[in-house]
XYZ file of C-alpha atoms in Angstrom:
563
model
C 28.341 9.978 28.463
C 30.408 6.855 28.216
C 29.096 5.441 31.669
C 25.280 6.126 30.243
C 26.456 4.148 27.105
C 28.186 1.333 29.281
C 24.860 1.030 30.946
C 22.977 0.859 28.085
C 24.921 -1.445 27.065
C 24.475 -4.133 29.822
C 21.187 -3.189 29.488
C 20.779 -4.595 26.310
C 22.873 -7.943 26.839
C 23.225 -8.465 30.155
C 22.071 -12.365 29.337
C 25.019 -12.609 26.600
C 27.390 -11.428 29.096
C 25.991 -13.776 31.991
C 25.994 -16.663 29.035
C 29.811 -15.434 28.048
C 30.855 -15.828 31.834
C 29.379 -18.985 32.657
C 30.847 -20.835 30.042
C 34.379 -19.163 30.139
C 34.383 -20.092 33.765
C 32.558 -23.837 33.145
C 35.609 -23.859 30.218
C 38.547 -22.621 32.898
C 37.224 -25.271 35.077
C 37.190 -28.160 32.364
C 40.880 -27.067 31.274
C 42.249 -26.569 34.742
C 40.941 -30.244 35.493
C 42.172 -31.843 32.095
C 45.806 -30.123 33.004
C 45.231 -31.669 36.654
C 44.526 -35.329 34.863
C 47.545 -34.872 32.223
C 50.180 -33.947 35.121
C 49.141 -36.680 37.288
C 49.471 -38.862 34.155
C 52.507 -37.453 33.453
C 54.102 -38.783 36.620
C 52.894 -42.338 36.672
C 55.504 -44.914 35.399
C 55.765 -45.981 31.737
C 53.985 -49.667 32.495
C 50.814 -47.526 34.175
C 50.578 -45.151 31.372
C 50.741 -47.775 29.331
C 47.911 -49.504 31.052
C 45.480 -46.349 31.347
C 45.824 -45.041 27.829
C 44.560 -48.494 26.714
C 41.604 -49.254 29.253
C 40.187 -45.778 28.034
C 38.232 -46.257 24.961
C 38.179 -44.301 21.475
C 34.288 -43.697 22.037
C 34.903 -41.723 25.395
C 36.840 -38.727 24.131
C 34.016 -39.098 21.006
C 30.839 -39.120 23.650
C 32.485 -36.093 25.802
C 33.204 -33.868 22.476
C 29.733 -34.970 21.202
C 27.853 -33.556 24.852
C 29.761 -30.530 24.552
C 28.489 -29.566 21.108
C 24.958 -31.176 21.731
C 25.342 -28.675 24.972
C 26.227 -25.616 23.155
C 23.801 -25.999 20.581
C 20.942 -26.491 23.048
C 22.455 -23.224 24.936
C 22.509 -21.737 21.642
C 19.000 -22.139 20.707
C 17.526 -21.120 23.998
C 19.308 -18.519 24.208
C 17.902 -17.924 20.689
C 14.193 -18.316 20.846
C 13.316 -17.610 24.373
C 15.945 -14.847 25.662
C 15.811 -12.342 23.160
C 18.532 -13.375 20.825
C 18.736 -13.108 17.281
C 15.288 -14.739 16.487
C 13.858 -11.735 18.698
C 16.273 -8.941 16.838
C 14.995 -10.426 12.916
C 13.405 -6.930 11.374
C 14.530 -4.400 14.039
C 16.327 -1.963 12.761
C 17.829 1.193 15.256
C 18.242 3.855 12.948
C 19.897 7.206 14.015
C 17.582 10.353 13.324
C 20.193 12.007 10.928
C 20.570 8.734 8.548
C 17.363 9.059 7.700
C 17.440 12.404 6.301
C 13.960 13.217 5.586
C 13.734 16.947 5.475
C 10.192 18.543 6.190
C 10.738 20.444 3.190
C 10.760 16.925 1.163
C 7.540 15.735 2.042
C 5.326 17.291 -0.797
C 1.644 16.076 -2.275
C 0.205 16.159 1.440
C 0.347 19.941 3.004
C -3.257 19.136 5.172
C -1.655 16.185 6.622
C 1.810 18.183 7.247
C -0.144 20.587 8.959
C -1.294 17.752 11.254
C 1.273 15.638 12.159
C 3.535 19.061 12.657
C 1.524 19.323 15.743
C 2.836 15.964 16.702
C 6.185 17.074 15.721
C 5.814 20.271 18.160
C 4.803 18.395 20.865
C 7.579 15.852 20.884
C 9.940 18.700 20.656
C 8.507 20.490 23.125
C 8.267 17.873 25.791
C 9.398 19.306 28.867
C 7.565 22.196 28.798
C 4.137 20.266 27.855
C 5.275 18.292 31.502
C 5.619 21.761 33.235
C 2.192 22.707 32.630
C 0.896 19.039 33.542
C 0.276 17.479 30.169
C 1.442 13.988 28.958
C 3.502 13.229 25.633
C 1.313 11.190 23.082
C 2.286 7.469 23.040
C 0.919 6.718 19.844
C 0.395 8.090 16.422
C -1.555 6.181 13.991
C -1.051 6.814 10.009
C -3.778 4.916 7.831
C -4.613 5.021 3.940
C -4.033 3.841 0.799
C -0.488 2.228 -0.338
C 1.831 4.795 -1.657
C 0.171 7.514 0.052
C 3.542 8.551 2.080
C 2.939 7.049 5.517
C 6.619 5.863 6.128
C 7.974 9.116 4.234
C 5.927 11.222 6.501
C 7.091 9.089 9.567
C 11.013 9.241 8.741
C 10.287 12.790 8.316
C 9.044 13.339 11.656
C 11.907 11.467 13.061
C 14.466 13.602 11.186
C 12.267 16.451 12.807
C 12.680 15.400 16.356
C 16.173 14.239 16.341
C 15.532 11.461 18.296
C 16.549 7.517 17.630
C 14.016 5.880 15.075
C 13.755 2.290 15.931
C 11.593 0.668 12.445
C 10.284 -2.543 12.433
C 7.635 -4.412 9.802
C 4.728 -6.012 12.067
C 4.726 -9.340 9.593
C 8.364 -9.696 11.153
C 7.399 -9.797 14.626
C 4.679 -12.440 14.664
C 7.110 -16.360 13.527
C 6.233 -19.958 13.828
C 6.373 -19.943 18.033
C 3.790 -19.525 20.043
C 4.847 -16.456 21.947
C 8.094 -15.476 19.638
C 5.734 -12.350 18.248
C 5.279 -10.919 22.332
C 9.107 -11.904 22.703
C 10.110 -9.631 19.990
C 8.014 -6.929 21.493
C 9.274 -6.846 24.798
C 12.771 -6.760 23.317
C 11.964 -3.573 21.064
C 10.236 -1.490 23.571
C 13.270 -2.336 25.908
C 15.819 -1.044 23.300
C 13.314 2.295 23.146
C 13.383 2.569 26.547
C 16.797 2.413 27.059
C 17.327 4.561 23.976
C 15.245 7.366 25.830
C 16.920 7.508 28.594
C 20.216 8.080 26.638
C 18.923 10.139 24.093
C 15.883 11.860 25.705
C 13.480 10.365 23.472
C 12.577 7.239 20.878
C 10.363 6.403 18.203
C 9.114 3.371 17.301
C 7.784 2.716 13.541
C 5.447 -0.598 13.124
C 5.128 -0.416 9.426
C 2.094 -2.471 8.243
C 0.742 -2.232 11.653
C -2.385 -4.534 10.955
C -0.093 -7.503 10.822
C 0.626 -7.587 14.563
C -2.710 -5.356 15.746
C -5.830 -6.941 14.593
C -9.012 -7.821 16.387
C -8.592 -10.642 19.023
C -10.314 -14.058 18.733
C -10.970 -17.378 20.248
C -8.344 -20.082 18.800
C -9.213 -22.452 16.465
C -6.190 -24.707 16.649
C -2.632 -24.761 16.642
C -2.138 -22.152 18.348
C -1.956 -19.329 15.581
C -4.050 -17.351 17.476
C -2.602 -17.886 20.805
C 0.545 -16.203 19.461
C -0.945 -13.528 17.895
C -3.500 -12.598 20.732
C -0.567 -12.704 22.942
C 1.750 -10.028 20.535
C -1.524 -7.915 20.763
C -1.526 -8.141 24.560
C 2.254 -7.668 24.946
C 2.182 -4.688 22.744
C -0.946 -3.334 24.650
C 1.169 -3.595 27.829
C 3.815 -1.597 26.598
C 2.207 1.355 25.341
C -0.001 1.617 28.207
C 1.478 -0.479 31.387
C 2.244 -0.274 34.779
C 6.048 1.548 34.272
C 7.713 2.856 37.072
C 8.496 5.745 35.035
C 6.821 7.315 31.972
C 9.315 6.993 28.930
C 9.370 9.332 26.208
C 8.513 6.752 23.639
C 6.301 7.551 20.820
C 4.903 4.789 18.608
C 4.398 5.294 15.103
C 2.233 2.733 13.241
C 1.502 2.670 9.552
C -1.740 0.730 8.066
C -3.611 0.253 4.950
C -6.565 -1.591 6.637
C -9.598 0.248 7.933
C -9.082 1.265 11.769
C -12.213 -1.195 12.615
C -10.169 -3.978 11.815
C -7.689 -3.661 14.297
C -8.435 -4.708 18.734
C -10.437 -1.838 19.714
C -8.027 -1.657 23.193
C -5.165 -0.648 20.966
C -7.081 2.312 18.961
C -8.800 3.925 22.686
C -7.057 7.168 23.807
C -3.953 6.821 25.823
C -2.434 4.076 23.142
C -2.936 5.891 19.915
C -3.718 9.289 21.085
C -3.113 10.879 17.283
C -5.158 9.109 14.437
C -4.275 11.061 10.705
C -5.640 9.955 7.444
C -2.775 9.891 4.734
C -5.276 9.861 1.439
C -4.697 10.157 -2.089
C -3.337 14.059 -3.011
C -5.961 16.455 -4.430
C -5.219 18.493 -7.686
C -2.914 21.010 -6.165
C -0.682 18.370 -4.440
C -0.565 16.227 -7.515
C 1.392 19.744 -9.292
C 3.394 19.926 -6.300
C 4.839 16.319 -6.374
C 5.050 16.302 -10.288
C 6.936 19.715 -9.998
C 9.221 18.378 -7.200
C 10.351 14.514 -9.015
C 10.475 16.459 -12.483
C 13.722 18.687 -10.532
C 15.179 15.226 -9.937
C 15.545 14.519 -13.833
C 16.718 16.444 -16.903
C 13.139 17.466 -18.386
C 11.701 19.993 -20.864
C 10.520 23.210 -19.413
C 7.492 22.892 -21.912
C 6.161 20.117 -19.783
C 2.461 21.490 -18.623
C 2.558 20.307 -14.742
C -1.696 20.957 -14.880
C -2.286 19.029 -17.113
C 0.055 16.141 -15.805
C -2.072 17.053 -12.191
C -5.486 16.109 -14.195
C -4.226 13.158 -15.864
C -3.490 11.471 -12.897
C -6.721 11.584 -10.794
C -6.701 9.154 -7.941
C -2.872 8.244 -8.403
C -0.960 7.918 -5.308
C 2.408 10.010 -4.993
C 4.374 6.933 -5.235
C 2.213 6.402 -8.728
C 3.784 9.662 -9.717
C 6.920 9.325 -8.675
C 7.367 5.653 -10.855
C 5.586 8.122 -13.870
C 8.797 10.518 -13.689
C 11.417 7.450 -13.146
C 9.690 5.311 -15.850
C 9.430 8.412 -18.226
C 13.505 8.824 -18.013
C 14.356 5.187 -18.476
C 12.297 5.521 -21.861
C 13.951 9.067 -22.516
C 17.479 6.832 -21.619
C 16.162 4.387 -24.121
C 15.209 6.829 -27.408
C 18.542 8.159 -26.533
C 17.012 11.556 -25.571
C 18.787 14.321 -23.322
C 15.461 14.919 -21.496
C 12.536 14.137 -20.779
C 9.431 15.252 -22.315
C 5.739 14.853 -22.391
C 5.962 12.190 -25.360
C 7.834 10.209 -22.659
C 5.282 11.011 -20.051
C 2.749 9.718 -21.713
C 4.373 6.443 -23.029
C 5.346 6.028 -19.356
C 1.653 6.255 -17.751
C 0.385 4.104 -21.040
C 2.958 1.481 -19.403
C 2.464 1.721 -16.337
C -1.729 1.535 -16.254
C -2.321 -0.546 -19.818
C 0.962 -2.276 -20.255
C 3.464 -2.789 -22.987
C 2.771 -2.341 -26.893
C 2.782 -5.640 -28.301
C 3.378 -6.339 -31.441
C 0.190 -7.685 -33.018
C -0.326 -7.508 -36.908
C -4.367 -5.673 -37.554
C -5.447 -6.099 -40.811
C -7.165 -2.408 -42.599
C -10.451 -3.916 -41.665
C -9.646 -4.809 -37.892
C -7.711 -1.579 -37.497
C -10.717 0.728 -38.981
C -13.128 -1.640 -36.811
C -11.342 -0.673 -33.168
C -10.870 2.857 -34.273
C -14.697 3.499 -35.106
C -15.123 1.393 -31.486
C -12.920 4.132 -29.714
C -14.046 7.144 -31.604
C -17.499 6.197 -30.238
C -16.174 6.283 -26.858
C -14.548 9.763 -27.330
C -17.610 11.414 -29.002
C -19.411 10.277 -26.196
C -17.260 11.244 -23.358
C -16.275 14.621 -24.735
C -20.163 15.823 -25.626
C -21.981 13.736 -22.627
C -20.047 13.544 -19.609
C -20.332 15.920 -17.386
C -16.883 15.703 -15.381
C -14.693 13.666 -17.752
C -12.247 15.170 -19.613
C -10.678 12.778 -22.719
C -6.988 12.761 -22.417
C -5.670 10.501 -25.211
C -7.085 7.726 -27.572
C -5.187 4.600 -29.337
C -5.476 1.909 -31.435
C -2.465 0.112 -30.303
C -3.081 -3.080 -28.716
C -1.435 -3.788 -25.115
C -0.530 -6.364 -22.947
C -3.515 -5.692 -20.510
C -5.567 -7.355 -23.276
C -6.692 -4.054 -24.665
C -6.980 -4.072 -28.678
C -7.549 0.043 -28.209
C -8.743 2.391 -25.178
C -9.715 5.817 -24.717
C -8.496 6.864 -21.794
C -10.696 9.367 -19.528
C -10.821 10.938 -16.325
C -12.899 13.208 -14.224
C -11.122 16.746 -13.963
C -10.718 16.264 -9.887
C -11.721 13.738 -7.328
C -14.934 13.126 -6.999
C -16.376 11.241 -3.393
C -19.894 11.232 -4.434
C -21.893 10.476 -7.736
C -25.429 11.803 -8.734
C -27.750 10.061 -11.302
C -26.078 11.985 -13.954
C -22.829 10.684 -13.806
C -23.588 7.270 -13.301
C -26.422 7.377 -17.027
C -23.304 9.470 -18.611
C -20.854 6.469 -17.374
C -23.379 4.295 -18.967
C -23.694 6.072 -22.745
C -19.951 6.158 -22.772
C -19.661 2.494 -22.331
C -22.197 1.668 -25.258
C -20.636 4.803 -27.267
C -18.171 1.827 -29.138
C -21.610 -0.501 -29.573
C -23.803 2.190 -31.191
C -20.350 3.604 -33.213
C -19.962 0.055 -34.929
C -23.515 -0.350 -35.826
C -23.721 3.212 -37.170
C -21.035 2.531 -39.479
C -21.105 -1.361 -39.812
C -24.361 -2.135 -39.875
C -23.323 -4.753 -36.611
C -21.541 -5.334 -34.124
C -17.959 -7.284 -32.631
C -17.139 -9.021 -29.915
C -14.983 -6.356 -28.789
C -17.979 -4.588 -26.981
C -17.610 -7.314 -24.264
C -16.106 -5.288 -21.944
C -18.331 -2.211 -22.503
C -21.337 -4.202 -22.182
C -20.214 -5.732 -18.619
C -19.615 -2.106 -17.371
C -22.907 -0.883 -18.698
C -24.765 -3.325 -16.512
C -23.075 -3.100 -13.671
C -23.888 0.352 -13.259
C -27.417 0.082 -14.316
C -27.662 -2.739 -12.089
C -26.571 -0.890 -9.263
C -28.949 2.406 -10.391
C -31.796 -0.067 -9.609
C -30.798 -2.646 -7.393
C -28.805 -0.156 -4.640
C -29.369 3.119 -5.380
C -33.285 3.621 -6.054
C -32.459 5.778 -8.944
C -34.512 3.094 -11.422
C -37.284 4.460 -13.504
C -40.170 2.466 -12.253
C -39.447 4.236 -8.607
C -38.575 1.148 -6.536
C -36.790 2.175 -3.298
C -34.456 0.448 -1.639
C -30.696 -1.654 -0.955
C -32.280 -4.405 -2.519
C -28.738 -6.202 -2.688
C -27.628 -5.404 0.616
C -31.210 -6.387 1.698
C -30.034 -10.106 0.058
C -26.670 -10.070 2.241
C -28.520 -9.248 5.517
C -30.572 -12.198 5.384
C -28.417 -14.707 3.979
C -27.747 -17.897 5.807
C -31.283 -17.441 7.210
C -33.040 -21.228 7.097
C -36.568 -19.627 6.699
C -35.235 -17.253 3.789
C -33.627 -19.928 1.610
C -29.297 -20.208 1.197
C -29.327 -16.525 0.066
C -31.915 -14.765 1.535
C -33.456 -13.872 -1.824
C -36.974 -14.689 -1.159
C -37.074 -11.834 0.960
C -37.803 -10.102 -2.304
C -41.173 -11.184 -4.020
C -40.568 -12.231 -7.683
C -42.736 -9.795 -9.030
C -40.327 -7.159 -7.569
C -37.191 -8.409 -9.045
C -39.033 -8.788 -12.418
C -39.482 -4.867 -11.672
C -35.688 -4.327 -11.240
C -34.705 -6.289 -13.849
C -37.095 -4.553 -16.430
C -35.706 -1.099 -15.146
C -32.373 -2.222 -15.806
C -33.115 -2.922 -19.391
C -35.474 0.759 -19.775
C -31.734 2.558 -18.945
C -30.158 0.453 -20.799
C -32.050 0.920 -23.712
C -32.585 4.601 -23.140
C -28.819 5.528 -23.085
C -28.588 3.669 -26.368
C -31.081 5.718 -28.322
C -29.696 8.496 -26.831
C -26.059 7.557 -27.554
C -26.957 6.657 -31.357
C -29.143 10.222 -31.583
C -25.791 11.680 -30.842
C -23.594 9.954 -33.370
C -25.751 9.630 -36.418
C -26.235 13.865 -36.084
C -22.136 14.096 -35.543
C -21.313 11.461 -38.526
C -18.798 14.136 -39.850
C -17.145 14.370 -36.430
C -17.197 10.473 -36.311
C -15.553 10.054 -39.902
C -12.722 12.557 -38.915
C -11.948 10.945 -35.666
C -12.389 7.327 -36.817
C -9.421 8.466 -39.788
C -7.281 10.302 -37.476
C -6.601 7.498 -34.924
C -6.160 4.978 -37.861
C -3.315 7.461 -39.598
C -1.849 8.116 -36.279
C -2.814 5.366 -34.379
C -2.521 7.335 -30.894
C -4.119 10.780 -29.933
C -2.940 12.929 -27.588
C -5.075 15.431 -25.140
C -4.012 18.321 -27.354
C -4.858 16.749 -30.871
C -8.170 15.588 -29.660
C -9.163 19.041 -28.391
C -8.093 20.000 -31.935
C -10.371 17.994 -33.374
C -13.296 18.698 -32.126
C -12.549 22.531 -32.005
C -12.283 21.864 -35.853
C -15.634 20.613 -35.610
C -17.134 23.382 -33.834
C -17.685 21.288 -30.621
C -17.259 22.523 -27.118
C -16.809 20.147 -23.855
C -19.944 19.481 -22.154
C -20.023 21.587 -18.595
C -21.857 21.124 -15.567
């Protein structure tokens, strides 16, 4: 074992060594001929020495010390940039499989994609007996998704699996400011794996953000920027799919938040990155299983509802949830509480998504203005929407620029919406318009927002989705992008479209519009009662919590619309 380590070894740094022994040796020589000079010095006769000491100027000895530095720093530098020194090494980290420590156990929130890559995890284990029946090891497994979603947790995981040496690097460390530097770095990693696997049987390489070091190649514009980077994409091309003497079992992990079409279509073929797993947001049942497994991690009270907690947080990534639990214990830390609670939950995901409370004096009129606003919202959501569920409503102002909110959310991921949803998104956005006119007799300013969001979708009904009520079909706005730039068509393409057609899409917009209004005042001026008794709730407490809304309208005699 310590021969196969020795070797590795001069593997590794065979150039320091050869740099190390050609300037001890250039160094012996320069002493043993100084020594040589002094002795023969030595022996001349006073009146000589005398005589040579002066004829040999200051600026000599100063010229000779001054080469040798310039020397060694030029050494230094090449050394540095072109032969895989420490410019090459910047972001490369060999980690040993048991530091990191990932148990399989400990990667919760994902149990589709566990079952996925533990196939991976099999095969890499299983190595020589996938050889013995003719098979090849993967070379590359590719992990794209959102941010947060686990990628490097699964990968460190995987390592820890394996028990093999994890060699990590970030791909905006690999590309630098010299042409070629990004390909250098390259070589130099895949020659640590190598050597690494045929000490330790096996290596992994992680390329965290991936993209950085992987996208398409293109022509270059100038400067050379592309030259380096096209040449990192070819280098790392070559070494997961080269001409080797002998296959290495080296399996490269890369980890991306880009779509795969962005990146050179050479890298994604089969035989580079053989294993392509999508690491998405968690569904309903892996949300409970992450909150249940960072809630062990801190003192909290057993009361906490994990369910509900699940269908709060719709669409929030694991690492979301796990800043929930940490933010919810500094706040327990800082109202000098033993544990943590849902109180603290809930001030923690108000943080974390709206911002801080600040501290902005409403006048009575103001406050009872925003809390009719929001009660409109919450009448609307709870008795129209189909699939939204309303979790909490406030009349504190925030940071975000929110003077109030009512925040809602569908009861589980949804991929696709119907006509429904997108008219029931609409009536909840005017909800806080036709609330404030029922009561007021006008409107405020704070409808901006709602308004905005109204259109939009409305816009979109018409304008993309042919779900307008004059029966126009068509991408109308993609139609615009596919022609624009088009001479003949105009600067946007827009007079693709006759005029008489967008006059038809506009007027449809305004007919939804219009219609989810009526329908959304309808509502409230038959539920004034329920209106009145929200409206003075939120202005006594200010904030209302899932279960004291649900109490409310139960109180009311009011059920959740189903679907």
């Amino acid at each position: 074992m310590n021969i196969s380590k020795i070797k590795m070894f001069l593997k590794l740094y065979w150039i320091r060594i050869l740099l190390i022994a050609i300037g001890s040796i250039l160094l012996t020589f320069t002493i043993i001929l100084m020594a040589a000079g002094i002795r023969a010095m030595i022996n001349l006769e006073s009146f000589y020495k005398q005589m040579m000491f002066s004829s040999i100027p200051v600026q000599f000895f100063l010229s000779v010390i001054t080469a040798i530095i310039f020397a060694s720093i030029y050494m230094f530098f090449n050394y540095w940039f072109l032969f895989g020194g420490g410019m090459t090494k910047l972001g490369q980290k060999r980690v040993r499989a048991e530091e990191v420590n990932i148990t399989w156990n400990e990667v919760v929130g994902m149990e589709e994609i566990k079952r996925e890559a533990w196939e991976v995890v099999q095969l890499l284990r299983d190595h020589a007996q996938l050889k013995q029946v003719g098979g090849q090891v993967i070379k590359g497994l590719l992990l794209s998704g959102p941010p947060g979603c686990g990628k490097t947790y699964l990968a460190k995981a995987i390592a820890t699996e394996v028990k093999m040496p994890f060699l990590s690097v970030v791909g905006s460390e690999i590309e630098g400011i010299i042409v070629g530097l990004g390909a250098s770095k390259l070589r130099n990693l895949f020659k640590e794996a190598r050597t690494m696997a045929e000490l330790k049987g096996g290596c992994i390489i992680f390329i965290d953000e991936l993209d950085s070091v992987a996208r398409t190649r293109r022509a270059d514009i100038g400067m050379g920027g592309q030259m380096s980077a096209n040449a990192a994409v070819n280098q790392l091309l070559t070494e997961m799919d080269g001409l080797r003497k002998r296959e290495n079992n080296i399996v490269v992990i890369g980890a991306t938040n880009v779509d795969e079409k962005e990146l050179d279509p050479a890298l994604m073929r089969a035989g580079r990155f053989d294993r392509k797993i999508y690491v998405g947001l968690p569904g309903l049942k892996d949300r409970e299983q992450l909150f249940s497994f960072y809630l062990k991690k801190i003192q909290h009270d057993q009361t906490i509802d994990v369910s509900l907690l699940a269908r709060k947080c719709v669409y929030k990534s694991p690492a979301d949830i796990c800043n929930i639990t940490r933010e919810a214990s500094i706040i327990a830390v800082r109202n000098k509480k033993d544990s943590v609670g849902m109180l603290e939950i809930n001030e923690a995901m108000d943080r974390i998504d709206l911002g801080l409370k600040i501290p902005i004096e409403l006048n009575s009129k103001e406050k009872e203005q925003i809390a009719y606003h929001e009660a409109g919202h919450a009448i609307a959501t709870y008795l129209l929407h189909p699939t939204d569920d309303v979790f909490k409503a406030s009349i504190i102002p925030r940071t975000v620029g929110f003077l109030g909110y009512v925040y809602h959310r569908s009861k589980e991921e949804m991929h696709i919406h119907n006509r429904e949803y997108y008219l029931a998104n609409i009536k909840v956005a005017l909800g806080s318009y036709a609330a404030e006119k029922l009561k007021f007799n006008t409107t405020t300013s704070g409808v901006d927002e709602d308004m905005h969001q109204a259109m939009v979708w409305a816009y979109n009904m018409c304008w993309r989705w042919s779900m307008g009520p004059s029966g126009l079909k068509g991408n109308f706005k993609e139609l615009e992008k596919s022609f624009a730039g088009h001479s003949w068509l105009g600067s946007s393409g827009s007079n693709y479209i006759s005029e008489k057609t967008k006059e038809t899409l506009d007027i449809d917009v305004q007919k939804i519009l219009n219609q989810c209004l009526k329908e959304v005042e309808e509502l409230l001026a038959k539920e004034i009662p329920l209106l009145e008794r929200f409206a003075k709730e939120l202005i006594a407490r200010q904030e209302l919590d899932y279960d004291e809304i649900e109490a409310i309208f139960k109180e009311c005699g009011k059920t959740k619309l189903t679907v």
